[in-house]
Tab-separated table of C-alpha atoms and ligand atoms in Angstrom:
chain	number	residue	atom	x	y	z
A	1	UNK	CA	0.000	0.000	0.000
A	2	UNK	CA	1.327	3.471	-0.782
A	3	UNK	CA	1.895	5.782	2.188
A	4	UNK	CA	-0.672	8.507	2.951
A	5	UNK	CA	-0.307	11.739	0.965
A	6	UNK	CA	0.039	13.576	4.270
A	7	UNK	CA	0.720	12.211	7.714
A	8	UNK	CA	1.028	14.513	10.697
A	9	UNK	CA	1.716	13.002	14.089
A	10	UNK	CA	1.849	14.820	17.412
A	11	UNK	CA	2.947	18.080	15.789
A	12	UNK	CA	4.144	20.800	18.148
A	13	UNK	CA	5.082	24.330	17.201
A	14	UNK	CA	6.064	27.328	19.287
A	15	UNK	CA	6.719	30.964	18.584
A	16	UNK	CA	9.013	31.781	21.498
A	17	UNK	CA	7.047	31.025	24.645
A	18	UNK	CA	3.739	30.754	22.822
A	19	UNK	CA	2.798	27.186	21.961
A	20	UNK	CA	0.568	27.503	18.885
A	21	UNK	CA	0.287	23.833	17.894
A	22	UNK	CA	-0.140	21.439	20.792
A	23	UNK	CA	-0.038	17.961	19.336
A	24	UNK	CA	-1.851	17.749	15.999
A	25	UNK	CA	-2.581	14.433	14.261
A	26	UNK	CA	-3.898	14.282	10.717
A	27	UNK	CA	-3.754	11.661	7.972
A	28	UNK	CA	-4.831	12.409	4.411
A	29	UNK	CA	-5.214	9.871	1.616
A	30	UNK	CA	-5.289	10.633	-2.085
A	31	UNK	CA	-8.386	12.641	-3.036
A	32	UNK	CA	-9.104	13.830	0.515
A	33	UNK	CA	-10.118	17.465	0.898
A	34	UNK	CA	-9.639	18.726	4.453
A	35	UNK	CA	-10.788	22.189	5.556
A	36	UNK	CA	-9.364	23.871	8.634
A	37	UNK	CA	-11.838	26.220	10.296
A	38	UNK	CA	-11.735	28.065	13.603
A	39	UNK	CA	-11.243	31.429	15.251
A	40	UNK	CA	-8.435	33.739	14.303
A	41	UNK	CA	-5.245	32.759	16.129
A	42	UNK	CA	-6.233	29.104	16.636
A	43	UNK	CA	-3.254	27.870	14.576
A	44	UNK	CA	-4.775	27.063	11.170
A	45	UNK	CA	-2.261	28.917	9.004
A	46	UNK	CA	0.682	27.773	11.106
A	47	UNK	CA	-0.407	24.150	10.680
A	48	UNK	CA	-0.656	24.587	6.916
A	49	UNK	CA	2.758	26.270	6.753
A	50	UNK	CA	4.464	23.485	8.715
A	51	UNK	CA	3.531	21.076	5.907
A	52	UNK	CA	5.981	22.699	3.498
A	53	UNK	CA	8.329	24.000	6.172
A	54	UNK	CA	7.490	27.649	5.685
A	55	UNK	CA	7.366	27.259	9.470
A	56	UNK	CA	9.796	25.019	11.319
A	57	UNK	CA	8.278	22.641	13.860
A	58	UNK	CA	9.885	21.515	17.086
A	59	UNK	CA	8.369	18.155	17.668
A	60	UNK	CA	6.381	15.446	15.951
A	61	UNK	CA	6.268	14.236	12.372
A	62	UNK	CA	5.092	15.850	9.143
A	63	UNK	CA	5.422	13.443	6.222
A	64	UNK	CA	4.352	13.899	2.608
A	65	UNK	CA	4.102	10.695	0.563
A	66	UNK	CA	6.009	8.891	3.307
A	67	UNK	CA	8.910	11.350	3.490
A	68	UNK	CA	9.451	13.342	6.653
A	69	UNK	CA	9.574	17.014	5.739
A	70	UNK	CA	12.679	18.918	6.776
A	71	UNK	CA	14.352	16.375	9.000
A	72	UNK	CA	15.699	12.865	9.228
A	73	UNK	CA	16.219	10.796	12.301
A	74	UNK	CA	19.705	9.555	13.080
A	75	UNK	CA	20.339	7.673	16.318
A	76	UNK	CA	17.024	9.058	17.571
A	77	UNK	CA	18.177	12.627	16.905
A	78	UNK	CA	16.510	14.990	14.488
A	79	UNK	CA	18.884	16.262	11.827
A	80	UNK	CA	17.835	19.023	9.446
A	81	UNK	CA	18.033	18.151	5.765
A	82	UNK	CA	20.084	20.247	3.346
A	83	UNK	CA	18.435	23.290	1.727
A	84	UNK	CA	18.548	21.430	-1.586
A	85	UNK	CA	16.655	18.471	-0.127
A	86	UNK	CA	14.145	20.803	1.498
A	87	UNK	CA	13.578	22.617	-1.806
A	88	UNK	CA	12.911	19.267	-3.489
A	89	UNK	CA	10.476	18.311	-0.725
A	90	UNK	CA	8.700	21.674	-0.973
A	91	UNK	CA	7.983	20.993	-4.616
A	92	UNK	CA	5.930	17.931	-3.590
A	93	UNK	CA	3.301	20.393	-2.375
A	94	UNK	CA	1.789	23.414	-4.102
A	95	UNK	CA	0.561	26.433	-2.217
A	96	UNK	CA	-1.797	29.297	-2.935
A	97	UNK	CA	-1.865	32.263	-0.560
A	98	UNK	CA	-4.218	35.045	0.409
A	99	UNK	CA	-2.027	37.454	-1.568
A	100	UNK	CA	-1.358	35.802	-4.869
A	101	UNK	CA	2.343	36.727	-5.163
A	102	UNK	CA	2.436	36.730	-8.954
A	103	UNK	CA	5.451	38.401	-10.553
A	104	UNK	CA	4.090	41.769	-11.722
A	105	UNK	CA	6.518	42.121	-14.611
A	106	UNK	CA	5.567	38.786	-16.176
A	107	UNK	CA	2.464	37.853	-18.163
A	108	UNK	CA	0.064	35.254	-16.743
A	109	UNK	CA	1.513	32.474	-18.863
A	110	UNK	CA	5.123	33.402	-18.005
A	111	UNK	CA	4.201	33.263	-14.327
A	112	UNK	CA	2.923	29.714	-14.785
A	113	UNK	CA	5.890	28.649	-16.951
A	114	UNK	CA	8.616	29.889	-14.607
A	115	UNK	CA	8.627	27.012	-12.103
A	116	UNK	CA	8.213	24.424	-14.842
A	117	UNK	CA	11.403	25.651	-16.496
A	118	UNK	CA	13.448	26.486	-13.388
A	119	UNK	CA	12.406	23.665	-11.050
A	120	UNK	CA	11.161	20.930	-13.347
A	121	UNK	CA	13.788	21.534	-16.040
A	122	UNK	CA	11.308	21.704	-18.921
A	123	UNK	CA	11.992	23.372	-22.252
A	124	UNK	CA	10.100	26.575	-23.017
A	125	UNK	CA	7.846	24.730	-25.456
A	126	UNK	CA	6.966	22.005	-22.954
A	127	UNK	CA	6.306	24.563	-20.231
A	128	UNK	CA	4.175	26.683	-22.579
A	129	UNK	CA	1.932	23.735	-23.468
A	130	UNK	CA	1.393	22.771	-19.818
A	131	UNK	CA	0.816	26.383	-18.771
A	132	UNK	CA	-1.810	26.775	-21.509
A	133	UNK	CA	-3.565	23.619	-20.348
A	134	UNK	CA	-3.821	24.828	-16.751
A	135	UNK	CA	-4.749	28.399	-17.627
A	136	UNK	CA	-7.545	26.924	-19.714
A	137	UNK	CA	-8.591	24.789	-16.765
A	138	UNK	CA	-9.004	27.848	-14.508
A	139	UNK	CA	-10.729	29.831	-17.257
A	140	UNK	CA	-7.802	32.185	-17.902
A	141	UNK	CA	-6.514	31.081	-21.290
A	142	UNK	CA	-7.971	34.103	-23.084
A	143	UNK	CA	-5.952	36.356	-20.761
A	144	UNK	CA	-2.693	34.432	-20.841
A	145	UNK	CA	-0.720	37.416	-22.149
A	146	UNK	CA	-2.129	39.876	-19.617
A	147	UNK	CA	0.050	41.151	-16.783
A	148	UNK	CA	-1.186	40.796	-13.176
A	149	UNK	CA	-1.946	44.529	-13.039
A	150	UNK	CA	-4.305	44.172	-15.991
A	151	UNK	CA	-6.587	41.523	-14.480
A	152	UNK	CA	-8.871	41.384	-11.433
A	153	UNK	CA	-7.902	39.923	-8.048
A	154	UNK	CA	-10.029	36.847	-8.699
A	155	UNK	CA	-8.334	36.332	-12.048
A	156	UNK	CA	-4.892	36.781	-10.487
A	157	UNK	CA	-5.747	34.189	-7.874
A	158	UNK	CA	-6.857	31.761	-10.578
A	159	UNK	CA	-3.522	32.249	-12.353
A	160	UNK	CA	-1.708	31.668	-9.031
A	161	UNK	CA	-3.637	28.425	-8.535
A	162	UNK	CA	-2.808	27.328	-12.100
A	163	UNK	CA	0.851	28.113	-11.408
A	164	UNK	CA	0.893	25.892	-8.309
A	165	UNK	CA	-1.020	23.010	-9.870
A	166	UNK	CA	0.967	23.007	-13.113
A	167	UNK	CA	3.885	21.712	-11.018
A	168	UNK	CA	1.901	18.523	-10.458
A	169	UNK	CA	2.083	18.530	-6.647
A	170	UNK	CA	0.918	15.564	-4.579
A	171	UNK	CA	-0.909	17.905	-2.238
A	172	UNK	CA	-2.296	21.439	-2.652
A	173	UNK	CA	-2.340	23.863	0.274
A	174	UNK	CA	-4.774	26.788	0.129
A	175	UNK	CA	-4.390	29.515	2.737
A	176	UNK	CA	-7.463	31.759	2.854
A	177	UNK	CA	-7.255	32.281	-0.877
A	178	UNK	CA	-10.442	34.323	-1.046
A	179	UNK	CA	-10.054	36.626	1.953
A	180	UNK	CA	-8.276	39.425	0.066
A	181	UNK	CA	-10.899	39.454	-2.712
A	182	UNK	CA	-13.888	41.670	-3.228
A	183	UNK	CA	-17.042	39.653	-2.421
A	184	UNK	CA	-18.173	39.442	-6.043
A	185	UNK	CA	-14.895	37.739	-7.012
A	186	UNK	CA	-14.918	35.069	-4.303
A	187	UNK	CA	-17.153	32.564	-6.067
A	188	UNK	CA	-15.118	32.330	-9.260
A	189	UNK	CA	-12.087	31.243	-7.212
A	190	UNK	CA	-14.069	28.826	-5.053
A	191	UNK	CA	-15.551	27.295	-8.223
A	192	UNK	CA	-12.056	26.576	-9.536
A	193	UNK	CA	-11.069	24.853	-6.283
A	194	UNK	CA	-14.283	22.863	-6.249
A	195	UNK	CA	-13.646	21.745	-9.805
A	196	UNK	CA	-10.156	20.530	-8.855
A	197	UNK	CA	-11.562	18.689	-5.838
A	198	UNK	CA	-14.041	16.885	-8.085
A	199	UNK	CA	-11.103	15.763	-10.165
A	200	UNK	CA	-9.536	14.045	-7.161
A	201	UNK	CA	-6.870	16.579	-6.194
A	202	UNK	CA	-5.751	16.128	-2.580
A	203	UNK	CA	-6.128	19.437	-0.743
A	204	UNK	CA	-5.702	20.996	2.667
A	205	UNK	CA	-7.408	24.369	3.030
A	206	UNK	CA	-7.752	27.143	5.551
A	207	UNK	CA	-11.048	28.883	4.898
A	208	UNK	CA	-13.601	31.239	6.399
A	209	UNK	CA	-16.180	30.240	3.796
A	210	UNK	CA	-18.345	27.829	5.747
A	211	UNK	CA	-20.735	26.957	2.944
A	212	UNK	CA	-17.749	26.182	0.732
A	213	UNK	CA	-16.096	24.031	3.446
A	214	UNK	CA	-19.349	22.154	3.775
A	215	UNK	CA	-19.648	21.541	0.031
A	216	UNK	CA	-16.075	20.705	-0.879
A	217	UNK	CA	-14.563	18.837	2.088
A	218	UNK	CA	-14.308	15.161	2.869
A	219	UNK	CA	-13.366	16.221	6.402
A	220	UNK	CA	-13.555	19.441	8.401
A	221	UNK	CA	-11.280	20.201	11.347
A	222	UNK	CA	-12.256	22.824	13.908
A	223	UNK	CA	-9.040	24.240	15.370
A	224	UNK	CA	-9.220	25.536	18.901
A	225	UNK	CA	-6.252	27.008	20.801
A	226	UNK	CA	-3.675	25.003	18.862
A	227	UNK	CA	-5.520	21.719	19.120
A	228	UNK	CA	-8.134	19.870	17.120
A	229	UNK	CA	-11.331	20.843	18.914
A	230	UNK	CA	-13.584	18.705	16.762
A	231	UNK	CA	-13.309	16.912	13.441
A	232	UNK	CA	-15.489	14.873	11.145
A	233	UNK	CA	-17.397	14.753	7.878
A	234	UNK	CA	-18.836	18.209	7.097
A	235	UNK	CA	-22.467	17.163	7.370
A	236	UNK	CA	-21.977	15.835	10.884
A	237	UNK	CA	-19.817	18.722	12.048
A	238	UNK	CA	-22.017	21.521	10.761
A	239	UNK	CA	-25.317	19.898	11.678
A	240	UNK	CA	-24.474	18.409	15.045
A	241	UNK	CA	-21.541	20.194	16.661
A	242	UNK	CA	-20.606	18.324	19.815
A	243	UNK	CA	-19.031	21.238	21.657
A	244	UNK	CA	-20.393	24.629	22.677
A	245	UNK	CA	-17.295	26.274	21.204
A	246	UNK	CA	-17.945	24.940	17.715
A	247	UNK	CA	-21.666	25.682	17.942
A	248	UNK	CA	-20.876	29.294	18.916
A	249	UNK	CA	-18.243	29.616	16.210
A	250	UNK	CA	-20.633	28.380	13.514
A	251	UNK	CA	-23.365	30.705	14.734
A	252	UNK	CA	-21.027	33.701	14.474
A	253	UNK	CA	-19.699	32.681	11.072
A	254	UNK	CA	-23.046	32.921	9.321
B	1	LIG	P1	-4.988	31.286	12.435
B	1	LIG	O1	-4.520	30.917	11.068
B	1	LIG	O2	-5.904	30.261	13.023
B	1	LIG	O3	-5.567	32.679	12.513
B	1	LIG	P2	-2.185	31.443	13.059
B	1	LIG	O4	-1.641	30.087	12.761
B	1	LIG	O5	-1.974	32.523	12.066
B	1	LIG	O6	-3.729	31.293	13.418
B	1	LIG	O7	-1.593	31.957	14.430
B	1	LIG	C1	-1.574	31.153	15.620
B	1	LIG	C2	-0.898	31.935	16.738
B	1	LIG	O8	0.483	32.084	16.419
B	1	LIG	C3	-1.429	33.348	16.929
B	1	LIG	O9	-1.419	33.620	18.323
B	1	LIG	C4	-0.438	34.213	16.214
B	1	LIG	O10	-0.368	35.494	16.771
B	1	LIG	C5	0.866	33.454	16.420
B	1	LIG	N1	1.837	33.647	15.332
B	1	LIG	C6	1.644	33.353	14.021
B	1	LIG	N2	2.747	33.622	13.303
B	1	LIG	C7	3.667	34.107	14.179
B	1	LIG	C8	5.024	34.569	14.053
B	1	LIG	N3	5.656	34.568	12.868
B	1	LIG	N4	5.642	34.995	15.168
B	1	LIG	C9	5.020	34.980	16.383
B	1	LIG	N5	3.759	34.556	16.560
B	1	LIG	C10	3.072	34.120	15.491
């Protein structure tokens, strides 16, 4: 049997004296879509960022496709991998952020091609063909030669998602990808993510969009003070919250 796409065991993370992740466990198989919900400051983004080592973690295991991210164990001691190894591991996951981080001086298609050429070693022609395919998939092919400043926030985010997915990651990480958008642009981005989920893409998301989390997820995790407060299939979690905290959170999120 192949290892899980993502396996997190007893993950601990501190910022100085503040312990923000207090022993998180999460296993994701291929095609799983897991949404992290919860109050601001509960540790959702930090958890997501530990998966590709944008944040270092002090204790526990984070493994993608069976490979521990960032460290290896030698004689029971944790040894940090080389930067080259970590860069290779990072490319097993793709990430889309709240702020899309496109290069402003490059057209949409050049933004998508860049990683394919630099990291995957493709020729320009190969990268162009793959970039076209993914821009088409997110509905941005007609604007492939536009610069980020010439398209809307929702369109920029769709290009950023195409750029991450074109790299063929095993797991996609989405960090509040709609929270910087004007309300009328949110749905076009959510529709793209939903479409990718239907196609079997494995995804871990931080979101404030409860209806979306309900529709798209195979599992929802309610984060509470650095721990998993409650977790389960979305129908169960949203309909029958077991704790007062989740019930109150859901009430306030509507
Ligand atoms: P959420 O995504 O649920 O809003 P975060 O993971 O962003 O929560 O933050 C969890 C806690 O960690 C918060 O108390 C936040 O202030 C703190 N935190 C996040 N990033 C840093 C950092 N770089 N340095 C210090 N504290 C941080």
